[in-house]
């Protein structure tokens, strides 16, 4: 059976203005010292795809406008609301004061494995994703309300941060938007 690919103009995507006004997934994504602007751009694009409330860039994360971010974000950096903090700990402290449940995505003792996590629709969440080599800073892990871990079955102990962001954001969207 032949299946015709849908052209971009047939998808009736939101304009940037419509995106800004649309209801958002009650999730803030925090990037803790993510060094690659391509990873930052990719996370912007995934945040756009699932209408994430906002993205918080911390520490050594570069901020828009930047050619490397735009190369992977493809304009999502213009739609997704974002802020910058000098440290992820400052961001976490602020988010907790605003009533967010903050979860670090990290391999730690007593982490909640992602398949066992159940998001509550009445809550606002923030997830912290860490540096490509060192992960989430220990003081940020300590300040978080809990930790999520993506179980892995291969020989490596980690995944690319933008891939991790996609998995985590999808899990929140699937539970909070699609009622999975």
mmCIF file with all atom_site columns, N, CA, C and O in Angstrom, residues 46-94:
data_model
loop_
_atom_site.group_PDB
_atom_site.id
_atom_site.type_symbol
_atom_site.label_atom_id
_atom_site.label_alt_id
_atom_site.label_comp_id
_atom_site.label_asym_id
_atom_site.label_entity_id
_atom_site.label_seq_id
_atom_site.pdbx_PDB_ins_code
_atom_site.Cartn_x
_atom_site.Cartn_y
_atom_site.Cartn_z
_atom_site.occupancy
_atom_site.B_iso_or_equiv
_atom_site.pdbx_formal_charge
_atom_site.auth_seq_id
_atom_site.auth_comp_id
_atom_site.auth_asym_id
_atom_site.auth_atom_id
_atom_site.pdbx_PDB_model_num
ATOM 1   N N  . UNK A 1 46 ? 12.609 19.472 20.628 1.00 0.00 ? 46 UNK A N  1
ATOM 2   C CA . UNK A 1 46 ? 11.743 18.496 21.291 1.00 0.00 ? 46 UNK A CA 1
ATOM 3   C C  . UNK A 1 46 ? 10.758 19.201 22.218 1.00 0.00 ? 46 UNK A C  1
ATOM 4   O O  . UNK A 1 46 ? 9.585  18.821 22.292 1.00 0.00 ? 46 UNK A O  1
ATOM 5   N N  . UNK A 1 47 ? 11.214 20.239 22.904 1.00 0.00 ? 47 UNK A N  1
ATOM 6   C CA . UNK A 1 47 ? 10.308 21.023 23.758 1.00 0.00 ? 47 UNK A CA 1
ATOM 7   C C  . UNK A 1 47 ? 9.191  21.641 22.930 1.00 0.00 ? 47 UNK A C  1
ATOM 8   O O  . UNK A 1 47 ? 8.031  21.691 23.356 1.00 0.00 ? 47 UNK A O  1
ATOM 9   N N  . UNK A 1 48 ? 9.516  22.105 21.742 1.00 0.00 ? 48 UNK A N  1
ATOM 10  C CA . UNK A 1 48 ? 8.512  22.653 20.831 1.00 0.00 ? 48 UNK A CA 1
ATOM 11  C C  . UNK A 1 48 ? 7.514  21.564 20.429 1.00 0.00 ? 48 UNK A C  1
ATOM 12  O O  . UNK A 1 48 ? 6.303  21.787 20.437 1.00 0.00 ? 48 UNK A O  1
ATOM 13  N N  . UNK A 1 49 ? 8.010  20.398 20.081 1.00 0.00 ? 49 UNK A N  1
ATOM 14  C CA . UNK A 1 49 ? 7.156  19.313 19.583 1.00 0.00 ? 49 UNK A CA 1
ATOM 15  C C  . UNK A 1 49 ? 6.072  18.931 20.581 1.00 0.00 ? 49 UNK A C  1
ATOM 16  O O  . UNK A 1 49 ? 4.962  18.566 20.193 1.00 0.00 ? 49 UNK A O  1
ATOM 17  N N  . UNK A 1 50 ? 6.376  19.030 21.872 1.00 0.00 ? 50 UNK A N  1
ATOM 18  C CA . UNK A 1 50 ? 5.423  18.606 22.906 1.00 0.00 ? 50 UNK A CA 1
ATOM 19  C C  . UNK A 1 50 ? 4.895  19.778 23.730 1.00 0.00 ? 50 UNK A C  1
ATOM 20  O O  . UNK A 1 50 ? 4.314  19.584 24.783 1.00 0.00 ? 50 UNK A O  1
ATOM 21  N N  . UNK A 1 51 ? 5.096  20.995 23.229 1.00 0.00 ? 51 UNK A N  1
ATOM 22  C CA . UNK A 1 51 ? 4.622  22.222 23.891 1.00 0.00 ? 51 UNK A CA 1
ATOM 23  C C  . UNK A 1 51 ? 4.995  22.268 25.374 1.00 0.00 ? 51 UNK A C  1
ATOM 24  O O  . UNK A 1 51 ? 4.179  22.551 26.238 1.00 0.00 ? 51 UNK A O  1
ATOM 25  N N  . UNK A 1 52 ? 6.257  22.007 25.646 1.00 0.00 ? 52 UNK A N  1
ATOM 26  C CA . UNK A 1 52 ? 6.785  22.098 27.001 1.00 0.00 ? 52 UNK A CA 1
ATOM 27  C C  . UNK A 1 52 ? 6.677  23.557 27.464 1.00 0.00 ? 52 UNK A C  1
ATOM 28  O O  . UNK A 1 52 ? 6.873  24.480 26.679 1.00 0.00 ? 52 UNK A O  1
ATOM 29  N N  . UNK A 1 53 ? 6.362  23.733 28.723 1.00 0.00 ? 53 UNK A N  1
ATOM 30  C CA . UNK A 1 53 ? 6.162  25.072 29.281 1.00 0.00 ? 53 UNK A CA 1
ATOM 31  C C  . UNK A 1 53 ? 7.362  25.986 29.070 1.00 0.00 ? 53 UNK A C  1
ATOM 32  O O  . UNK A 1 53 ? 7.219  27.115 28.621 1.00 0.00 ? 53 UNK A O  1
ATOM 33  N N  . UNK A 1 54 ? 8.553  25.497 29.420 1.00 0.00 ? 54 UNK A N  1
ATOM 34  C CA . UNK A 1 54 ? 9.742  26.315 29.200 1.00 0.00 ? 54 UNK A CA 1
ATOM 35  C C  . UNK A 1 54 ? 11.008 25.477 29.333 1.00 0.00 ? 54 UNK A C  1
ATOM 36  O O  . UNK A 1 54 ? 10.989 24.365 29.852 1.00 0.00 ? 54 UNK A O  1
ATOM 37  N N  . UNK A 1 55 ? 12.082 26.070 28.862 1.00 0.00 ? 55 UNK A N  1
ATOM 38  C CA . UNK A 1 55 ? 13.408 25.472 28.928 1.00 0.00 ? 55 UNK A CA 1
ATOM 39  C C  . UNK A 1 55 ? 14.295 26.412 29.719 1.00 0.00 ? 55 UNK A C  1
ATOM 40  O O  . UNK A 1 55 ? 14.266 27.624 29.508 1.00 0.00 ? 55 UNK A O  1
ATOM 41  N N  . UNK A 1 56 ? 15.065 25.855 30.657 1.00 0.00 ? 56 UNK A N  1
ATOM 42  C CA . UNK A 1 56 ? 15.978 26.646 31.471 1.00 0.00 ? 56 UNK A CA 1
ATOM 43  C C  . UNK A 1 56 ? 17.401 26.212 31.146 1.00 0.00 ? 56 UNK A C  1
ATOM 44  O O  . UNK A 1 56 ? 17.742 25.035 31.266 1.00 0.00 ? 56 UNK A O  1
ATOM 45  N N  . UNK A 1 57 ? 18.208 27.166 30.715 1.00 0.00 ? 57 UNK A N  1
ATOM 46  C CA . UNK A 1 57 ? 19.600 26.913 30.369 1.00 0.00 ? 57 UNK A CA 1
ATOM 47  C C  . UNK A 1 57 ? 20.471 27.408 31.513 1.00 0.00 ? 57 UNK A C  1
ATOM 48  O O  . UNK A 1 57 ? 20.289 28.532 31.990 1.00 0.00 ? 57 UNK A O  1
ATOM 49  N N  . UNK A 1 58 ? 21.413 26.573 31.945 1.00 0.00 ? 58 UNK A N  1
ATOM 50  C CA . UNK A 1 58 ? 22.215 26.907 33.118 1.00 0.00 ? 58 UNK A CA 1
ATOM 51  C C  . UNK A 1 58 ? 23.707 26.723 32.870 1.00 0.00 ? 58 UNK A C  1
ATOM 52  O O  . UNK A 1 58 ? 24.123 25.844 32.112 1.00 0.00 ? 58 UNK A O  1
ATOM 53  N N  . UNK A 1 59 ? 24.484 27.548 33.560 1.00 0.00 ? 59 UNK A N  1
ATOM 54  C CA . UNK A 1 59 ? 25.930 27.392 33.551 1.00 0.00 ? 59 UNK A CA 1
ATOM 55  C C  . UNK A 1 59 ? 26.538 27.624 32.186 1.00 0.00 ? 59 UNK A C  1
ATOM 56  O O  . UNK A 1 59 ? 26.338 28.664 31.575 1.00 0.00 ? 59 UNK A O  1
ATOM 57  N N  . UNK A 1 60 ? 27.274 26.610 31.696 1.00 0.00 ? 60 UNK A N  1
ATOM 58  C CA . UNK A 1 60 ? 27.997 26.760 30.429 1.00 0.00 ? 60 UNK A CA 1
ATOM 59  C C  . UNK A 1 60 ? 27.108 26.608 29.195 1.00 0.00 ? 60 UNK A C  1
ATOM 60  O O  . UNK A 1 60 ? 27.586 26.744 28.078 1.00 0.00 ? 60 UNK A O  1
ATOM 61  N N  . UNK A 1 61 ? 25.823 26.342 29.392 1.00 0.00 ? 61 UNK A N  1
ATOM 62  C CA . UNK A 1 61 ? 24.914 26.259 28.237 1.00 0.00 ? 61 UNK A CA 1
ATOM 63  C C  . UNK A 1 61 ? 24.930 27.579 27.486 1.00 0.00 ? 61 UNK A C  1
ATOM 64  O O  . UNK A 1 61 ? 24.797 28.638 28.087 1.00 0.00 ? 61 UNK A O  1
ATOM 65  N N  . UNK A 1 62 ? 25.095 27.504 26.198 1.00 0.00 ? 62 UNK A N  1
ATOM 66  C CA . UNK A 1 62 ? 24.973 28.698 25.372 1.00 0.00 ? 62 UNK A CA 1
ATOM 67  C C  . UNK A 1 62 ? 23.495 29.009 25.195 1.00 0.00 ? 62 UNK A C  1
ATOM 68  O O  . UNK A 1 62 ? 22.645 28.131 25.322 1.00 0.00 ? 62 UNK A O  1
ATOM 69  N N  . UNK A 1 63 ? 23.197 30.254 24.888 1.00 0.00 ? 63 UNK A N  1
ATOM 70  C CA . UNK A 1 63 ? 21.818 30.687 24.727 1.00 0.00 ? 63 UNK A CA 1
ATOM 71  C C  . UNK A 1 63 ? 21.609 31.234 23.318 1.00 0.00 ? 63 UNK A C  1
ATOM 72  O O  . UNK A 1 63 ? 22.562 31.665 22.664 1.00 0.00 ? 63 UNK A O  1
ATOM 73  N N  . UNK A 1 64 ? 20.364 31.227 22.860 1.00 0.00 ? 64 UNK A N  1
ATOM 74  C CA . UNK A 1 64 ? 20.083 31.862 21.571 1.00 0.00 ? 64 UNK A CA 1
ATOM 75  C C  . UNK A 1 64 ? 20.336 33.364 21.661 1.00 0.00 ? 64 UNK A C  1
ATOM 76  O O  . UNK A 1 64 ? 20.246 33.924 22.756 1.00 0.00 ? 64 UNK A O  1
ATOM 77  N N  . UNK A 1 65 ? 20.637 34.006 20.579 1.00 0.00 ? 65 UNK A N  1
ATOM 78  C CA . UNK A 1 65 ? 20.801 33.434 19.249 1.00 0.00 ? 65 UNK A CA 1
ATOM 79  C C  . UNK A 1 65 ? 22.203 32.858 19.079 1.00 0.00 ? 65 UNK A C  1
ATOM 80  O O  . UNK A 1 65 ? 23.185 33.458 19.509 1.00 0.00 ? 65 UNK A O  1
ATOM 81  N N  . UNK A 1 66 ? 22.273 31.717 18.471 1.00 0.00 ? 66 UNK A N  1
ATOM 82  C CA . UNK A 1 66 ? 23.543 31.070 18.151 1.00 0.00 ? 66 UNK A CA 1
ATOM 83  C C  . UNK A 1 66 ? 23.314 30.173 16.941 1.00 0.00 ? 66 UNK A C  1
ATOM 84  O O  . UNK A 1 66 ? 22.345 29.400 16.915 1.00 0.00 ? 66 UNK A O  1
ATOM 85  N N  . UNK A 1 67 ? 24.185 30.265 15.966 1.00 0.00 ? 67 UNK A N  1
ATOM 86  C CA . UNK A 1 67 ? 24.041 29.494 14.732 1.00 0.00 ? 67 UNK A CA 1
ATOM 87  C C  . UNK A 1 67 ? 23.945 28.005 15.010 1.00 0.00 ? 67 UNK A C  1
ATOM 88  O O  . UNK A 1 67 ? 23.117 27.306 14.425 1.00 0.00 ? 67 UNK A O  1
ATOM 89  N N  . UNK A 1 68 ? 24.776 27.497 15.929 1.00 0.00 ? 68 UNK A N  1
ATOM 90  C CA . UNK A 1 68 ? 24.789 26.061 16.221 1.00 0.00 ? 68 UNK A CA 1
ATOM 91  C C  . UNK A 1 68 ? 23.488 25.614 16.870 1.00 0.00 ? 68 UNK A C  1
ATOM 92  O O  . UNK A 1 68 ? 23.011 24.502 16.615 1.00 0.00 ? 68 UNK A O  1
ATOM 93  N N  . UNK A 1 69 ? 22.904 26.437 17.749 1.00 0.00 ? 69 UNK A N  1
ATOM 94  C CA . UNK A 1 69 ? 21.610 26.096 18.352 1.00 0.00 ? 69 UNK A CA 1
ATOM 95  C C  . UNK A 1 69 ? 20.546 26.079 17.265 1.00 0.00 ? 69 UNK A C  1
ATOM 96  O O  . UNK A 1 69 ? 19.753 25.140 17.171 1.00 0.00 ? 69 UNK A O  1
ATOM 97  N N  . UNK A 1 70 ? 20.537 27.108 16.435 1.00 0.00 ? 70 UNK A N  1
ATOM 98  C CA . UNK A 1 70 ? 19.528 27.207 15.374 1.00 0.00 ? 70 UNK A CA 1
ATOM 99  C C  . UNK A 1 70 ? 19.617 26.037 14.395 1.00 0.00 ? 70 UNK A C  1
ATOM 100 O O  . UNK A 1 70 ? 18.585 25.578 13.882 1.00 0.00 ? 70 UNK A O  1
ATOM 101 N N  . UNK A 1 71 ? 20.816 25.534 14.160 1.00 0.00 ? 71 UNK A N  1
ATOM 102 C CA . UNK A 1 71 ? 21.003 24.451 13.191 1.00 0.00 ? 71 UNK A CA 1
ATOM 103 C C  . UNK A 1 71 ? 20.181 23.220 13.560 1.00 0.00 ? 71 UNK A C  1
ATOM 104 O O  . UNK A 1 71 ? 19.661 22.537 12.681 1.00 0.00 ? 71 UNK A O  1
ATOM 105 N N  . UNK A 1 72 ? 20.044 22.925 14.848 1.00 0.00 ? 72 UNK A N  1
ATOM 106 C CA . UNK A 1 72 ? 19.244 21.766 15.257 1.00 0.00 ? 72 UNK A CA 1
ATOM 107 C C  . UNK A 1 72 ? 17.865 22.170 15.766 1.00 0.00 ? 72 UNK A C  1
ATOM 108 O O  . UNK A 1 72 ? 16.926 21.383 15.670 1.00 0.00 ? 72 UNK A O  1
ATOM 109 N N  . UNK A 1 73 ? 17.714 23.376 16.281 1.00 0.00 ? 73 UNK A N  1
ATOM 110 C CA . UNK A 1 73 ? 16.406 23.827 16.777 1.00 0.00 ? 73 UNK A CA 1
ATOM 111 C C  . UNK A 1 73 ? 15.472 24.182 15.623 1.00 0.00 ? 73 UNK A C  1
ATOM 112 O O  . UNK A 1 73 ? 14.249 24.095 15.756 1.00 0.00 ? 73 UNK A O  1
ATOM 113 N N  . UNK A 1 74 ? 16.033 24.623 14.516 1.00 0.00 ? 74 UNK A N  1
ATOM 114 C CA . UNK A 1 74 ? 15.263 24.988 13.327 1.00 0.00 ? 74 UNK A CA 1
ATOM 115 C C  . UNK A 1 74 ? 14.157 26.006 13.615 1.00 0.00 ? 74 UNK A C  1
ATOM 116 O O  . UNK A 1 74 ? 13.059 25.906 13.082 1.00 0.00 ? 74 UNK A O  1
ATOM 117 N N  . UNK A 1 75 ? 14.438 26.949 14.496 1.00 0.00 ? 75 UNK A N  1
ATOM 118 C CA . UNK A 1 75 ? 13.464 27.992 14.806 1.00 0.00 ? 75 UNK A CA 1
ATOM 119 C C  . UNK A 1 75 ? 12.687 27.754 16.086 1.00 0.00 ? 75 UNK A C  1
ATOM 120 O O  . UNK A 1 75 ? 11.977 28.656 16.552 1.00 0.00 ? 75 UNK A O  1
ATOM 121 N N  . UNK A 1 76 ? 12.785 26.572 16.678 1.00 0.00 ? 76 UNK A N  1
ATOM 122 C CA . UNK A 1 76 ? 12.071 26.300 17.930 1.00 0.00 ? 76 UNK A CA 1
ATOM 123 C C  . UNK A 1 76 ? 12.540 27.220 19.049 1.00 0.00 ? 76 UNK A C  1
ATOM 124 O O  . UNK A 1 76 ? 11.788 27.511 19.973 1.00 0.00 ? 76 UNK A O  1
ATOM 125 N N  . UNK A 1 77 ? 13.762 27.720 18.926 1.00 0.00 ? 77 UNK A N  1
ATOM 126 C CA . UNK A 1 77 ? 14.279 28.646 19.947 1.00 0.00 ? 77 UNK A CA 1
ATOM 127 C C  . UNK A 1 77 ? 13.514 29.965 19.948 1.00 0.00 ? 77 UNK A C  1
ATOM 128 O O  . UNK A 1 77 ? 13.561 30.724 20.922 1.00 0.00 ? 77 UNK A O  1
ATOM 129 N N  . UNK A 1 78 ? 12.781 30.239 18.875 1.00 0.00 ? 78 UNK A N  1
ATOM 130 C CA . UNK A 1 78 ? 11.954 31.441 18.804 1.00 0.00 ? 78 UNK A CA 1
ATOM 131 C C  . UNK A 1 78 ? 10.574 31.220 19.406 1.00 0.00 ? 78 UNK A C  1
ATOM 132 O O  . UNK A 1 78 ? 9.892  32.181 19.760 1.00 0.00 ? 78 UNK A O  1
ATOM 133 N N  . UNK A 1 79 ? 10.136 29.972 19.486 1.00 0.00 ? 79 UNK A N  1
ATOM 134 C CA . UNK A 1 79 ? 8.803  29.656 20.001 1.00 0.00 ? 79 UNK A CA 1
ATOM 135 C C  . UNK A 1 79 ? 8.825  29.283 21.482 1.00 0.00 ? 79 UNK A C  1
ATOM 136 O O  . UNK A 1 79 ? 7.987  29.743 22.257 1.00 0.00 ? 79 UNK A O  1
ATOM 137 N N  . UNK A 1 80 ? 9.772  28.441 21.876 1.00 0.00 ? 80 UNK A N  1
ATOM 138 C CA . UNK A 1 80 ? 9.811  27.924 23.242 1.00 0.00 ? 80 UNK A CA 1
ATOM 139 C C  . UNK A 1 80 ? 10.336 28.999 24.195 1.00 0.00 ? 80 UNK A C  1
ATOM 140 O O  . UNK A 1 80 ? 11.395 29.592 23.963 1.00 0.00 ? 80 UNK A O  1
ATOM 141 N N  . UNK A 1 81 ? 9.597  29.222 25.251 1.00 0.00 ? 81 UNK A N  1
ATOM 142 C CA . UNK A 1 81 ? 10.022 30.161 26.287 1.00 0.00 ? 81 UNK A CA 1
ATOM 143 C C  . UNK A 1 81 ? 11.272 29.609 26.976 1.00 0.00 ? 81 UNK A C  1
ATOM 144 O O  . UNK A 1 81 ? 11.327 28.421 27.304 1.00 0.00 ? 81 UNK A O  1
ATOM 145 N N  . UNK A 1 82 ? 12.264 30.469 27.194 1.00 0.00 ? 82 UNK A N  1
ATOM 146 C CA . UNK A 1 82 ? 13.479 30.003 27.863 1.00 0.00 ? 82 UNK A CA 1
ATOM 147 C C  . UNK A 1 82 ? 14.035 31.087 28.769 1.00 0.00 ? 82 UNK A C  1
ATOM 148 O O  . UNK A 1 82 ? 13.772 32.267 28.575 1.00 0.00 ? 82 UNK A O  1
ATOM 149 N N  . UNK A 1 83 ? 14.779 30.642 29.771 1.00 0.00 ? 83 UNK A N  1
ATOM 150 C CA . UNK A 1 83 ? 15.473 31.546 30.687 1.00 0.00 ? 83 UNK A CA 1
ATOM 151 C C  . UNK A 1 83 ? 16.872 30.996 30.928 1.00 0.00 ? 83 UNK A C  1
ATOM 152 O O  . UNK A 1 83 ? 17.170 29.849 30.586 1.00 0.00 ? 83 UNK A O  1
ATOM 153 N N  . UNK A 1 84 ? 17.693 31.821 31.537 1.00 0.00 ? 84 UNK A N  1
ATOM 154 C CA . UNK A 1 84 ? 19.063 31.416 31.851 1.00 0.00 ? 84 UNK A CA 1
ATOM 155 C C  . UNK A 1 84 ? 19.341 31.665 33.331 1.00 0.00 ? 84 UNK A C  1
ATOM 156 O O  . UNK A 1 84 ? 18.934 32.692 33.881 1.00 0.00 ? 84 UNK A O  1
ATOM 157 N N  . UNK A 1 85 ? 20.010 30.725 33.983 1.00 0.00 ? 85 UNK A N  1
ATOM 158 C CA . UNK A 1 85 ? 20.508 30.864 35.351 1.00 0.00 ? 85 UNK A CA 1
ATOM 159 C C  . UNK A 1 85 ? 22.002 30.543 35.349 1.00 0.00 ? 85 UNK A C  1
ATOM 160 O O  . UNK A 1 85 ? 22.447 29.667 34.594 1.00 0.00 ? 85 UNK A O  1
ATOM 161 N N  . UNK A 1 86 ? 22.734 31.194 36.217 1.00 0.00 ? 86 UNK A N  1
ATOM 162 C CA . UNK A 1 86 ? 24.171 30.936 36.324 1.00 0.00 ? 86 UNK A CA 1
ATOM 163 C C  . UNK A 1 86 ? 24.455 29.499 36.759 1.00 0.00 ? 86 UNK A C  1
ATOM 164 O O  . UNK A 1 86 ? 25.443 28.901 36.335 1.00 0.00 ? 86 UNK A O  1
ATOM 165 N N  . UNK A 1 87 ? 23.569 28.946 37.592 1.00 0.00 ? 87 UNK A N  1
ATOM 166 C CA . UNK A 1 87 ? 23.734 27.553 38.024 1.00 0.00 ? 87 UNK A CA 1
ATOM 167 C C  . UNK A 1 87 ? 22.383 26.854 38.014 1.00 0.00 ? 87 UNK A C  1
ATOM 168 O O  . UNK A 1 87 ? 21.334 27.490 38.200 1.00 0.00 ? 87 UNK A O  1
ATOM 169 N N  . UNK A 1 88 ? 22.422 25.546 37.840 1.00 0.00 ? 88 UNK A N  1
ATOM 170 C CA . UNK A 1 88 ? 21.194 24.760 37.894 1.00 0.00 ? 88 UNK A CA 1
ATOM 171 C C  . UNK A 1 88 ? 20.624 24.756 39.312 1.00 0.00 ? 88 UNK A C  1
ATOM 172 O O  . UNK A 1 88 ? 19.410 24.676 39.490 1.00 0.00 ? 88 UNK A O  1
ATOM 173 N N  . UNK A 1 89 ? 21.477 24.862 40.313 1.00 0.00 ? 89 UNK A N  1
ATOM 174 C CA . UNK A 1 89 ? 20.989 24.905 41.698 1.00 0.00 ? 89 UNK A CA 1
ATOM 175 C C  . UNK A 1 89 ? 20.109 26.134 41.912 1.00 0.00 ? 89 UNK A C  1
ATOM 176 O O  . UNK A 1 89 ? 19.060 26.048 42.556 1.00 0.00 ? 89 UNK A O  1
ATOM 177 N N  . UNK A 1 90 ? 20.504 27.280 41.350 1.00 0.00 ? 90 UNK A N  1
ATOM 178 C CA . UNK A 1 90 ? 19.662 28.480 41.434 1.00 0.00 ? 90 UNK A CA 1
ATOM 179 C C  . UNK A 1 90 ? 18.321 28.241 40.751 1.00 0.00 ? 90 UNK A C  1
ATOM 180 O O  . UNK A 1 90 ? 17.270 28.641 41.261 1.00 0.00 ? 90 UNK A O  1
ATOM 181 N N  . UNK A 1 91 ? 18.355 27.603 39.597 1.00 0.00 ? 91 UNK A N  1
ATOM 182 C CA . UNK A 1 91 ? 17.120 27.320 38.861 1.00 0.00 ? 91 UNK A CA 1
ATOM 183 C C  . UNK A 1 91 ? 16.215 26.395 39.665 1.00 0.00 ? 91 UNK A C  1
ATOM 184 O O  . UNK A 1 91 ? 15.006 26.635 39.778 1.00 0.00 ? 91 UNK A O  1
ATOM 185 N N  . UNK A 1 92 ? 16.786 25.344 40.231 1.00 0.00 ? 92 UNK A N  1
ATOM 186 C CA . UNK A 1 92 ? 16.008 24.381 41.018 1.00 0.00 ? 92 UNK A CA 1
ATOM 187 C C  . UNK A 1 92 ? 15.389 25.061 42.234 1.00 0.00 ? 92 UNK A C  1
ATOM 188 O O  . UNK A 1 92 ? 14.203 24.858 42.544 1.00 0.00 ? 92 UNK A O  1
ATOM 189 N N  . UNK A 1 93 ? 16.164 25.890 42.920 1.00 0.00 ? 93 UNK A N  1
ATOM 190 C CA . UNK A 1 93 ? 15.639 26.613 44.090 1.00 0.00 ? 93 UNK A CA 1
ATOM 191 C C  . UNK A 1 93 ? 14.453 27.485 43.687 1.00 0.00 ? 93 UNK A C  1
ATOM 192 O O  . UNK A 1 93 ? 13.420 27.501 44.368 1.00 0.00 ? 93 UNK A O  1
ATOM 193 N N  . UNK A 1 94 ? 14.578 28.191 42.580 1.00 0.00 ? 94 UNK A N  1
ATOM 194 C CA . UNK A 1 94 ? 13.505 29.052 42.087 1.00 0.00 ? 94 UNK A CA 1
ATOM 195 C C  . UNK A 1 94 ? 12.273 28.235 41.692 1.00 0.00 ? 94 UNK A C  1
ATOM 196 O O  . UNK A 1 94 ? 11.139 28.592 42.041 1.00 0.00 ? 94 UNK A O  1
#
